[in-house]
Amino acid sequence: MTSRTSRDVLRRGLSVLGRAIREQPRIFAVAVSGSVLFGGLVIASAYVVGAVVGDVVVPAIARGSVGVAALALAAGALFGISVLRVVGIFGRRLGAGYMQFRLQAAYRRQVTRRYLDLPLSWHQRNATGTLLSNANSDVEAAWYPIAPLPFAVGTVVMLVGAIASLFVTDWALALVGLAVFPALFALNVVYSRRMAPRQARAQRLRAEVSGIAHESFDGALVVKTMGREAQETARFAARAGELRDALISVGRLRGVFDPMLETLPSLGTLAVLVVGAFRLRQGAISVTDLVSVAFLFTVLAFPVRAIGWVLAELPRSVAGWDRVRRVLDATGEMPYGDVTLDPADPTPATLAFADVGFAYEPAEAHLPGAEVLGEVTFTVPAGKTVALVGPTGSGKSTIAALAVRLVDPHTGTVSLDGVDVRRLTAASLAGTAALVAQVPFVFDDTVRANIALDRPGVSDDDVWAALRLAEADGFVAALPEGLDTMVGERGTSLSGGQRQRLTLARALAGRPRLLVLDDATSAVDPRVEAAILAGLRAPAAGGPAASILVVAYRRATIALADEVIYLEQGRVVARGLHAELLATVSGYADLVTAYEQAEADGEQQPRPYDEVAPLTSGLEVEVDR
Ligand SMILES: Nc1ncnc2c1ncn2[C@@H]1O[C@H](COP(=O)(O)OP(=O)(O)OP(=O)(O)O)[C@@H](O)[C@H]1O
Ligand SMILES: [Mg+2]
């Protein structure tokens, strides 16, 4: 690391501290006041001790008797100073603690809030483990130097006071102070510069270790079934070993500098005694002065370390702050419009894609994003069901994401009831269109909470109605505690098909006017899948008044659709009734028949409803604490 970058770290570290002070000015003022009070009293105590020795003890030895009044006065002064010092320490510690933990909490909130605001494309580029450590250890690291900061600021004030008082006492002793204090300061600066790259590396490795840990726990099922335990352990061990080495190198540096920082003030005391003895003989100073100054050097040694603590934490703070800023400054969240759709509208919505083109952001910014969709135009008329069929990777999930505005198109428009979805409010969008994603997600909560999601006006009756439509009422009723059953982390106590139907019920409970099903019933028995879709299409029989866009493969399901859109490589290549496409479009016929064949051969067996819970069940991991 060059000195330019380490100066940069110092500058940026100080600007992080400046931000902290601007955010919590009053608490900081309290803490610094406590610290300055403490510093002033440290100087005062040195002079009181000097006075006790010079004016009480030395004359007492000369006289052979102790003056009780003088002794009582000295004791009273020292006691008073101690009490006030306690007040100073209390104010400083309390203030520093409040400031540090308040900032941590505030920034944790901001970071996690930001995660929710950022678009899907951002999340796809950022690993979960990193997000965890951004909200956790990076926020903590950014505000670590806050703990010793008030102490350090008070110490600087104290040092200035100490040098001034030295000059008042004797210029020769002041020169010793002028040599020792700046040397202490310089040693601290060198220390923190050496520390900078080591701390930054350790902080980065902490995040990587937590990332790997998170991934291997998350993928415990794959790890176990593929017999990858040894490799995963080795991968983790390698990174954990690097972290260990980085931390040891931090410790080694500490081992070298800490004793030096400890020794320098002692050398100062020694110099004071040598110079002071000389000056005493010259009659330039008194015993009181000499003892005061020698004592001052001893008691200053400890507070001066506080400056070193702040400086040593700055690199880690800057590294943590940079990572926090990367989240807070990330852009790309989608602004919502201000058009509202009538929430009480009982009629199904019309979804229209007009000439929609889309490309995912490339992994590296300079590469062009490959087009995923082009010139996609179709409509799901109010109350109708449209099936989206196409080979894997043809863009079906992308269309589903566009329909509920998880992403925005690059060209063309997606509209609901004739309004461009970009002009709708967030609440209108969420209330109108519901997506049941290809990969179901359930919260570690009860069945009821997973379905109602705290939405106002969703009663238990509504939950049961939704479960009935999703053909999930049977298994929920059979659960030991019904709606109150906890489903485990990510629903690990449920089968794949059960999880899918819970997420479907969740979408239905919000009474959406447009339902987008992205392969949402793939893990369900084919007969049940067809029954679900048939139920959804029959509002008269209690089904929702919703238009449906459904990604499906099975003949029985597709045959229920009013229209089938056949997609290949992001383009609509054919549309019509299932029977027509089967007869006229060879790609379509091949796909549907191949899928049917595979199911018959058992390749795509739906999972049994009461399968054994996956291996991650009950495994609760806290990463990077
Ligand atoms: N987050 C992403 N970043 C980059 N490319 C992506 C991303 N998600 C999907 N793609 C690409 O976009 C194309 C369409 O993907 P999409 O998920 O829409 O396909 P799909 O039709 O739903 O496939 P499947 O039937 O397998 O679910 C694919 O080529 C895929 O590789
Ligand atoms: Mg898909």
mmCIF file with all atom_site columns, N, CA, C and O in Angstrom, residues 276-317:
data_model
loop_
_atom_site.group_PDB
_atom_site.id
_atom_site.type_symbol
_atom_site.label_atom_id
_atom_site.label_alt_id
_atom_site.label_comp_id
_atom_site.label_asym_id
_atom_site.label_entity_id
_atom_site.label_seq_id
_atom_site.pdbx_PDB_ins_code
_atom_site.Cartn_x
_atom_site.Cartn_y
_atom_site.Cartn_z
_atom_site.occupancy
_atom_site.B_iso_or_equiv
_atom_site.pdbx_formal_charge
_atom_site.auth_seq_id
_atom_site.auth_comp_id
_atom_site.auth_asym_id
_atom_site.auth_atom_id
_atom_site.pdbx_PDB_model_num
ATOM 1   N N  . GLY A 1 276 ? 14.621  17.309 34.382 1.00 0.00 ? 276 GLY A N  1
ATOM 2   C CA . GLY A 1 276 ? 14.046  17.954 35.566 1.00 0.00 ? 276 GLY A CA 1
ATOM 3   C C  . GLY A 1 276 ? 15.050  18.035 36.708 1.00 0.00 ? 276 GLY A C  1
ATOM 4   O O  . GLY A 1 276 ? 15.146  19.073 37.389 1.00 0.00 ? 276 GLY A O  1
ATOM 5   N N  . ALA A 1 277 ? 15.808  16.961 36.925 1.00 0.00 ? 277 ALA A N  1
ATOM 6   C CA . ALA A 1 277 ? 16.792  16.957 38.012 1.00 0.00 ? 277 ALA A CA 1
ATOM 7   C C  . ALA A 1 277 ? 17.811  18.079 37.772 1.00 0.00 ? 277 ALA A C  1
ATOM 8   O O  . ALA A 1 277 ? 18.202  18.809 38.689 1.00 0.00 ? 277 ALA A O  1
ATOM 9   N N  . PHE A 1 278 ? 18.172  18.205 36.488 1.00 0.00 ? 278 PHE A N  1
ATOM 10  C CA . PHE A 1 278 ? 19.113  19.246 36.093 1.00 0.00 ? 278 PHE A CA 1
ATOM 11  C C  . PHE A 1 278 ? 18.542  20.638 36.394 1.00 0.00 ? 278 PHE A C  1
ATOM 12  O O  . PHE A 1 278 ? 19.201  21.485 36.995 1.00 0.00 ? 278 PHE A O  1
ATOM 13  N N  . ARG A 1 279 ? 17.270  20.837 35.978 1.00 0.00 ? 279 ARG A N  1
ATOM 14  C CA . ARG A 1 279 ? 16.623  22.136 36.159 1.00 0.00 ? 279 ARG A CA 1
ATOM 15  C C  . ARG A 1 279 ? 16.385  22.427 37.640 1.00 0.00 ? 279 ARG A C  1
ATOM 16  O O  . ARG A 1 279 ? 16.417  23.570 38.073 1.00 0.00 ? 279 ARG A O  1
ATOM 17  N N  . LEU A 1 280 ? 16.140  21.350 38.408 1.00 0.00 ? 280 LEU A N  1
ATOM 18  C CA . LEU A 1 280 ? 15.908  21.503 39.835 1.00 0.00 ? 280 LEU A CA 1
ATOM 19  C C  . LEU A 1 280 ? 17.189  22.027 40.492 1.00 0.00 ? 280 LEU A C  1
ATOM 20  O O  . LEU A 1 280 ? 17.157  22.938 41.319 1.00 0.00 ? 280 LEU A O  1
ATOM 21  N N  . ARG A 1 281 ? 18.337  21.417 40.054 1.00 0.00 ? 281 ARG A N  1
ATOM 22  C CA . ARG A 1 281 ? 19.611  21.850 40.608 1.00 0.00 ? 281 ARG A CA 1
ATOM 23  C C  . ARG A 1 281 ? 19.871  23.316 40.261 1.00 0.00 ? 281 ARG A C  1
ATOM 24  O O  . ARG A 1 281 ? 20.387  24.086 41.066 1.00 0.00 ? 281 ARG A O  1
ATOM 25  N N  . GLN A 1 282 ? 19.445  23.718 39.014 1.00 0.00 ? 282 GLN A N  1
ATOM 26  C CA . GLN A 1 282 ? 19.611  25.118 38.604 1.00 0.00 ? 282 GLN A CA 1
ATOM 27  C C  . GLN A 1 282 ? 18.676  26.042 39.362 1.00 0.00 ? 282 GLN A C  1
ATOM 28  O O  . GLN A 1 282 ? 18.785  27.254 39.266 1.00 0.00 ? 282 GLN A O  1
ATOM 29  N N  . GLY A 1 283 ? 17.707  25.448 40.045 1.00 0.00 ? 283 GLY A N  1
ATOM 30  C CA . GLY A 1 283 ? 16.735  26.257 40.768 1.00 0.00 ? 283 GLY A CA 1
ATOM 31  C C  . GLY A 1 283 ? 15.652  26.826 39.869 1.00 0.00 ? 283 GLY A C  1
ATOM 32  O O  . GLY A 1 283 ? 14.886  27.688 40.260 1.00 0.00 ? 283 GLY A O  1
ATOM 33  N N  . ALA A 1 284 ? 15.552  26.301 38.640 1.00 0.00 ? 284 ALA A N  1
ATOM 34  C CA . ALA A 1 284 ? 14.535  26.809 37.717 1.00 0.00 ? 284 ALA A CA 1
ATOM 35  C C  . ALA A 1 284 ? 13.142  26.287 38.061 1.00 0.00 ? 284 ALA A C  1
ATOM 36  O O  . ALA A 1 284 ? 12.131  26.920 37.755 1.00 0.00 ? 284 ALA A O  1
ATOM 37  N N  . ILE A 1 285 ? 13.078  25.080 38.641 1.00 0.00 ? 285 ILE A N  1
ATOM 38  C CA . ILE A 1 285 ? 11.769  24.520 39.002 1.00 0.00 ? 285 ILE A CA 1
ATOM 39  C C  . ILE A 1 285 ? 11.821  23.999 40.433 1.00 0.00 ? 285 ILE A C  1
ATOM 40  O O  . ILE A 1 285 ? 12.902  23.814 41.015 1.00 0.00 ? 285 ILE A O  1
ATOM 41  N N  . SER A 1 286 ? 10.598  23.725 40.965 1.00 0.00 ? 286 SER A N  1
ATOM 42  C CA . SER A 1 286 ? 10.510  23.198 42.326 1.00 0.00 ? 286 SER A CA 1
ATOM 43  C C  . SER A 1 286 ? 10.278  21.695 42.266 1.00 0.00 ? 286 SER A C  1
ATOM 44  O O  . SER A 1 286 ? 10.010  21.127 41.201 1.00 0.00 ? 286 SER A O  1
ATOM 45  N N  . VAL A 1 287 ? 10.334  21.055 43.415 1.00 0.00 ? 287 VAL A N  1
ATOM 46  C CA . VAL A 1 287 ? 10.019  19.626 43.500 1.00 0.00 ? 287 VAL A CA 1
ATOM 47  C C  . VAL A 1 287 ? 8.586   19.391 43.035 1.00 0.00 ? 287 VAL A C  1
ATOM 48  O O  . VAL A 1 287 ? 8.279   18.455 42.299 1.00 0.00 ? 287 VAL A O  1
ATOM 49  N N  . THR A 1 288 ? 7.718   20.268 43.460 1.00 0.00 ? 288 THR A N  1
ATOM 50  C CA . THR A 1 288 ? 6.312   20.171 43.054 1.00 0.00 ? 288 THR A CA 1
ATOM 51  C C  . THR A 1 288 ? 6.202   20.099 41.527 1.00 0.00 ? 288 THR A C  1
ATOM 52  O O  . THR A 1 288 ? 5.516   19.237 40.978 1.00 0.00 ? 288 THR A O  1
ATOM 53  N N  . ASP A 1 289 ? 6.903   21.001 40.859 1.00 0.00 ? 289 ASP A N  1
ATOM 54  C CA . ASP A 1 289 ? 6.849   21.028 39.394 1.00 0.00 ? 289 ASP A CA 1
ATOM 55  C C  . ASP A 1 289 ? 7.356   19.713 38.807 1.00 0.00 ? 289 ASP A C  1
ATOM 56  O O  . ASP A 1 289 ? 6.728   19.127 37.915 1.00 0.00 ? 289 ASP A O  1
ATOM 57  N N  . LEU A 1 290 ? 8.473   19.266 39.317 1.00 0.00 ? 290 LEU A N  1
ATOM 58  C CA . LEU A 1 290 ? 9.082   18.053 38.764 1.00 0.00 ? 290 LEU A CA 1
ATOM 59  C C  . LEU A 1 290 ? 8.163   16.850 38.932 1.00 0.00 ? 290 LEU A C  1
ATOM 60  O O  . LEU A 1 290 ? 7.909   16.098 37.989 1.00 0.00 ? 290 LEU A O  1
ATOM 61  N N  . VAL A 1 291 ? 7.644   16.692 40.149 1.00 0.00 ? 291 VAL A N  1
ATOM 62  C CA . VAL A 1 291 ? 6.756   15.544 40.387 1.00 0.00 ? 291 VAL A CA 1
ATOM 63  C C  . VAL A 1 291 ? 5.502   15.653 39.515 1.00 0.00 ? 291 VAL A C  1
ATOM 64  O O  . VAL A 1 291 ? 5.051   14.683 38.902 1.00 0.00 ? 291 VAL A O  1
ATOM 65  N N  . SER A 1 292 ? 4.952   16.861 39.428 1.00 0.00 ? 292 SER A N  1
ATOM 66  C CA . SER A 1 292 ? 3.740   17.046 38.609 1.00 0.00 ? 292 SER A CA 1
ATOM 67  C C  . SER A 1 292 ? 3.982   16.602 37.174 1.00 0.00 ? 292 SER A C  1
ATOM 68  O O  . SER A 1 292 ? 3.194   15.847 36.588 1.00 0.00 ? 292 SER A O  1
ATOM 69  N N  . VAL A 1 293 ? 5.070   17.083 36.603 1.00 0.00 ? 293 VAL A N  1
ATOM 70  C CA . VAL A 1 293 ? 5.325   16.805 35.189 1.00 0.00 ? 293 VAL A CA 1
ATOM 71  C C  . VAL A 1 293 ? 5.625   15.315 34.966 1.00 0.00 ? 293 VAL A C  1
ATOM 72  O O  . VAL A 1 293 ? 5.107   14.691 34.026 1.00 0.00 ? 293 VAL A O  1
ATOM 73  N N  . ALA A 1 294 ? 6.440   14.730 35.864 1.00 0.00 ? 294 ALA A N  1
ATOM 74  C CA . ALA A 1 294 ? 6.750   13.302 35.720 1.00 0.00 ? 294 ALA A CA 1
ATOM 75  C C  . ALA A 1 294 ? 5.464   12.480 35.816 1.00 0.00 ? 294 ALA A C  1
ATOM 76  O O  . ALA A 1 294 ? 5.218   11.560 35.020 1.00 0.00 ? 294 ALA A O  1
ATOM 77  N N  . PHE A 1 295 ? 4.605   12.874 36.744 1.00 0.00 ? 295 PHE A N  1
ATOM 78  C CA . PHE A 1 295 ? 3.341   12.155 36.908 1.00 0.00 ? 295 PHE A CA 1
ATOM 79  C C  . PHE A 1 295 ? 2.440   12.359 35.693 1.00 0.00 ? 295 PHE A C  1
ATOM 80  O O  . PHE A 1 295 ? 1.763   11.446 35.229 1.00 0.00 ? 295 PHE A O  1
ATOM 81  N N  . LEU A 1 296 ? 2.481   13.570 35.170 1.00 0.00 ? 296 LEU A N  1
ATOM 82  C CA . LEU A 1 296 ? 1.667   13.887 33.991 1.00 0.00 ? 296 LEU A CA 1
ATOM 83  C C  . LEU A 1 296 ? 2.009   12.953 32.829 1.00 0.00 ? 296 LEU A C  1
ATOM 84  O O  . LEU A 1 296 ? 1.121   12.407 32.165 1.00 0.00 ? 296 LEU A O  1
ATOM 85  N N  . PHE A 1 297 ? 3.288   12.737 32.591 1.00 0.00 ? 297 PHE A N  1
ATOM 86  C CA . PHE A 1 297 ? 3.697   11.849 31.506 1.00 0.00 ? 297 PHE A CA 1
ATOM 87  C C  . PHE A 1 297 ? 3.164   10.434 31.722 1.00 0.00 ? 297 PHE A C  1
ATOM 88  O O  . PHE A 1 297 ? 2.749   9.766  30.777 1.00 0.00 ? 297 PHE A O  1
ATOM 89  N N  . THR A 1 298 ? 3.170   9.988  32.991 1.00 0.00 ? 298 THR A N  1
ATOM 90  C CA . THR A 1 298 ? 2.687   8.638  33.269 1.00 0.00 ? 298 THR A CA 1
ATOM 91  C C  . THR A 1 298 ? 1.187   8.523  33.000 1.00 0.00 ? 298 THR A C  1
ATOM 92  O O  . THR A 1 298 ? 0.736   7.573  32.371 1.00 0.00 ? 298 THR A O  1
ATOM 93  N N  . VAL A 1 299 ? 0.419   9.518  33.467 1.00 0.00 ? 299 VAL A N  1
ATOM 94  C CA . VAL A 1 299 ? -1.032  9.380  33.310 1.00 0.00 ? 299 VAL A CA 1
ATOM 95  C C  . VAL A 1 299 ? -1.512  9.694  31.902 1.00 0.00 ? 299 VAL A C  1
ATOM 96  O O  . VAL A 1 299 ? -2.607  9.309  31.510 1.00 0.00 ? 299 VAL A O  1
ATOM 97  N N  . LEU A 1 300 ? -0.690  10.391 31.114 1.00 0.00 ? 300 LEU A N  1
ATOM 98  C CA . LEU A 1 300 ? -1.120  10.706 29.742 1.00 0.00 ? 300 LEU A CA 1
ATOM 99  C C  . LEU A 1 300 ? -0.983  9.498  28.806 1.00 0.00 ? 300 LEU A C  1
ATOM 100 O O  . LEU A 1 300 ? -1.659  9.421  27.787 1.00 0.00 ? 300 LEU A O  1
ATOM 101 N N  . ALA A 1 301 ? -0.099  8.582  29.185 1.00 0.00 ? 301 ALA A N  1
ATOM 102 C CA . ALA A 1 301 ? 0.216   7.479  28.269 1.00 0.00 ? 301 ALA A CA 1
ATOM 103 C C  . ALA A 1 301 ? -1.042  6.735  27.835 1.00 0.00 ? 301 ALA A C  1
ATOM 104 O O  . ALA A 1 301 ? -1.224  6.437  26.650 1.00 0.00 ? 301 ALA A O  1
ATOM 105 N N  . PHE A 1 302 ? -1.924  6.474  28.786 1.00 0.00 ? 302 PHE A N  1
ATOM 106 C CA . PHE A 1 302 ? -3.091  5.665  28.439 1.00 0.00 ? 302 PHE A CA 1
ATOM 107 C C  . PHE A 1 302 ? -4.080  6.387  27.511 1.00 0.00 ? 302 PHE A C  1
ATOM 108 O O  . PHE A 1 302 ? -4.408  5.861  26.445 1.00 0.00 ? 302 PHE A O  1
ATOM 109 N N  . PRO A 1 303 ? -4.510  7.602  27.860 1.00 0.00 ? 303 PRO A N  1
ATOM 110 C CA . PRO A 1 303 ? -5.479  8.266  26.966 1.00 0.00 ? 303 PRO A CA 1
ATOM 111 C C  . PRO A 1 303 ? -4.952  8.455  25.549 1.00 0.00 ? 303 PRO A C  1
ATOM 112 O O  . PRO A 1 303 ? -5.727  8.400  24.592 1.00 0.00 ? 303 PRO A O  1
ATOM 113 N N  . VAL A 1 304 ? -3.641  8.672  25.425 1.00 0.00 ? 304 VAL A N  1
ATOM 114 C CA . VAL A 1 304 ? -3.106  8.896  24.082 1.00 0.00 ? 304 VAL A CA 1
ATOM 115 C C  . VAL A 1 304 ? -3.354  7.684  23.184 1.00 0.00 ? 304 VAL A C  1
ATOM 116 O O  . VAL A 1 304 ? -3.530  7.800  21.976 1.00 0.00 ? 304 VAL A O  1
ATOM 117 N N  . ARG A 1 305 ? -3.451  6.527  23.796 1.00 0.00 ? 305 ARG A N  1
ATOM 118 C CA . ARG A 1 305 ? -3.731  5.321  23.013 1.00 0.00 ? 305 ARG A CA 1
ATOM 119 C C  . ARG A 1 305 ? -5.066  5.400  22.289 1.00 0.00 ? 305 ARG A C  1
ATOM 120 O O  . ARG A 1 305 ? -5.259  4.778  21.243 1.00 0.00 ? 305 ARG A O  1
ATOM 121 N N  . ALA A 1 306 ? -5.992  6.154  22.863 1.00 0.00 ? 306 ALA A N  1
ATOM 122 C CA . ALA A 1 306 ? -7.324  6.263  22.247 1.00 0.00 ? 306 ALA A CA 1
ATOM 123 C C  . ALA A 1 306 ? -7.224  6.791  20.819 1.00 0.00 ? 306 ALA A C  1
ATOM 124 O O  . ALA A 1 306 ? -7.984  6.381  19.938 1.00 0.00 ? 306 ALA A O  1
ATOM 125 N N  . ILE A 1 307 ? -6.278  7.710  20.604 1.00 0.00 ? 307 ILE A N  1
ATOM 126 C CA . ILE A 1 307 ? -6.098  8.231  19.240 1.00 0.00 ? 307 ILE A CA 1
ATOM 127 C C  . ILE A 1 307 ? -5.696  7.081  18.325 1.00 0.00 ? 307 ILE A C  1
ATOM 128 O O  . ILE A 1 307 ? -6.196  6.944  17.206 1.00 0.00 ? 307 ILE A O  1
ATOM 129 N N  . GLY A 1 308 ? -4.810  6.227  18.839 1.00 0.00 ? 308 GLY A N  1
ATOM 130 C CA . GLY A 1 308 ? -4.381  5.061  18.063 1.00 0.00 ? 308 GLY A CA 1
ATOM 131 C C  . GLY A 1 308 ? -5.546  4.120  17.781 1.00 0.00 ? 308 GLY A C  1
ATOM 132 O O  . GLY A 1 308 ? -5.655  3.567  16.687 1.00 0.00 ? 308 GLY A O  1
ATOM 133 N N  . TRP A 1 309 ? -6.431  3.955  18.754 1.00 0.00 ? 309 TRP A N  1
ATOM 134 C CA . TRP A 1 309 ? -7.571  3.046  18.523 1.00 0.00 ? 309 TRP A CA 1
ATOM 135 C C  . TRP A 1 309 ? -8.425  3.540  17.370 1.00 0.00 ? 309 TRP A C  1
ATOM 136 O O  . TRP A 1 309 ? -8.848  2.778  16.515 1.00 0.00 ? 309 TRP A O  1
ATOM 137 N N  . VAL A 1 310 ? -8.679  4.854  17.390 1.00 0.00 ? 310 VAL A N  1
ATOM 138 C CA . VAL A 1 310 ? -9.503  5.402  16.307 1.00 0.00 ? 310 VAL A CA 1
ATOM 139 C C  . VAL A 1 310 ? -8.796  5.215  14.967 1.00 0.00 ? 310 VAL A C  1
ATOM 140 O O  . VAL A 1 310 ? -9.379  4.704  14.006 1.00 0.00 ? 310 VAL A O  1
ATOM 141 N N  . LEU A 1 311 ? -7.523  5.605  14.921 1.00 0.00 ? 311 LEU A N  1
ATOM 142 C CA . LEU A 1 311 ? -6.791  5.512  13.661 1.00 0.00 ? 311 LEU A CA 1
ATOM 143 C C  . LEU A 1 311 ? -6.707  4.065  13.173 1.00 0.00 ? 311 LEU A C  1
ATOM 144 O O  . LEU A 1 311 ? -6.818  3.789  11.981 1.00 0.00 ? 311 LEU A O  1
ATOM 145 N N  . ALA A 1 312 ? -6.517  3.129  14.123 1.00 0.00 ? 312 ALA A N  1
ATOM 146 C CA . ALA A 1 312 ? -6.373  1.728  13.717 1.00 0.00 ? 312 ALA A CA 1
ATOM 147 C C  . ALA A 1 312 ? -7.690  1.162  13.198 1.00 0.00 ? 312 ALA A C  1
ATOM 148 O O  . ALA A 1 312 ? -7.698  0.260  12.365 1.00 0.00 ? 312 ALA A O  1
ATOM 149 N N  . GLU A 1 313 ? -8.815  1.698  13.671 1.00 0.00 ? 313 GLU A N  1
ATOM 150 C CA . GLU A 1 313 ? -10.106 1.186  13.203 1.00 0.00 ? 313 GLU A CA 1
ATOM 151 C C  . GLU A 1 313 ? -10.555 1.848  11.903 1.00 0.00 ? 313 GLU A C  1
ATOM 152 O O  . GLU A 1 313 ? -11.467 1.366  11.254 1.00 0.00 ? 313 GLU A O  1
ATOM 153 N N  . LEU A 1 314 ? -9.902  2.966  11.557 1.00 0.00 ? 314 LEU A N  1
ATOM 154 C CA . LEU A 1 314 ? -10.373 3.699  10.378 1.00 0.00 ? 314 LEU A CA 1
ATOM 155 C C  . LEU A 1 314 ? -10.386 2.867  9.090  1.00 0.00 ? 314 LEU A C  1
ATOM 156 O O  . LEU A 1 314 ? -11.373 2.903  8.352  1.00 0.00 ? 314 LEU A O  1
ATOM 157 N N  . PRO A 1 315 ? -9.323  2.104  8.800  1.00 0.00 ? 315 PRO A N  1
ATOM 158 C CA . PRO A 1 315 ? -9.345  1.345  7.546  1.00 0.00 ? 315 PRO A CA 1
ATOM 159 C C  . PRO A 1 315 ? -10.516 0.369  7.483  1.00 0.00 ? 315 PRO A C  1
ATOM 160 O O  . PRO A 1 315 ? -11.191 0.260  6.457  1.00 0.00 ? 315 PRO A O  1
ATOM 161 N N  . ARG A 1 316 ? -10.755 -0.304 8.606  1.00 0.00 ? 316 ARG A N  1
ATOM 162 C CA . ARG A 1 316 ? -11.874 -1.245 8.625  1.00 0.00 ? 316 ARG A CA 1
ATOM 163 C C  . ARG A 1 316 ? -13.189 -0.482 8.449  1.00 0.00 ? 316 ARG A C  1
ATOM 164 O O  . ARG A 1 316 ? -14.094 -0.919 7.758  1.00 0.00 ? 316 ARG A O  1
ATOM 165 N N  . SER A 1 317 ? -13.240 0.674  9.095  1.00 0.00 ? 317 SER A N  1
ATOM 166 C CA . SER A 1 317 ? -14.442 1.483  8.987  1.00 0.00 ? 317 SER A CA 1
ATOM 167 C C  . SER A 1 317 ? -14.683 1.905  7.539  1.00 0.00 ? 317 SER A C  1
ATOM 168 O O  . SER A 1 317 ? -15.800 1.817  7.029  1.00 0.00 ? 317 SER A O  1
#
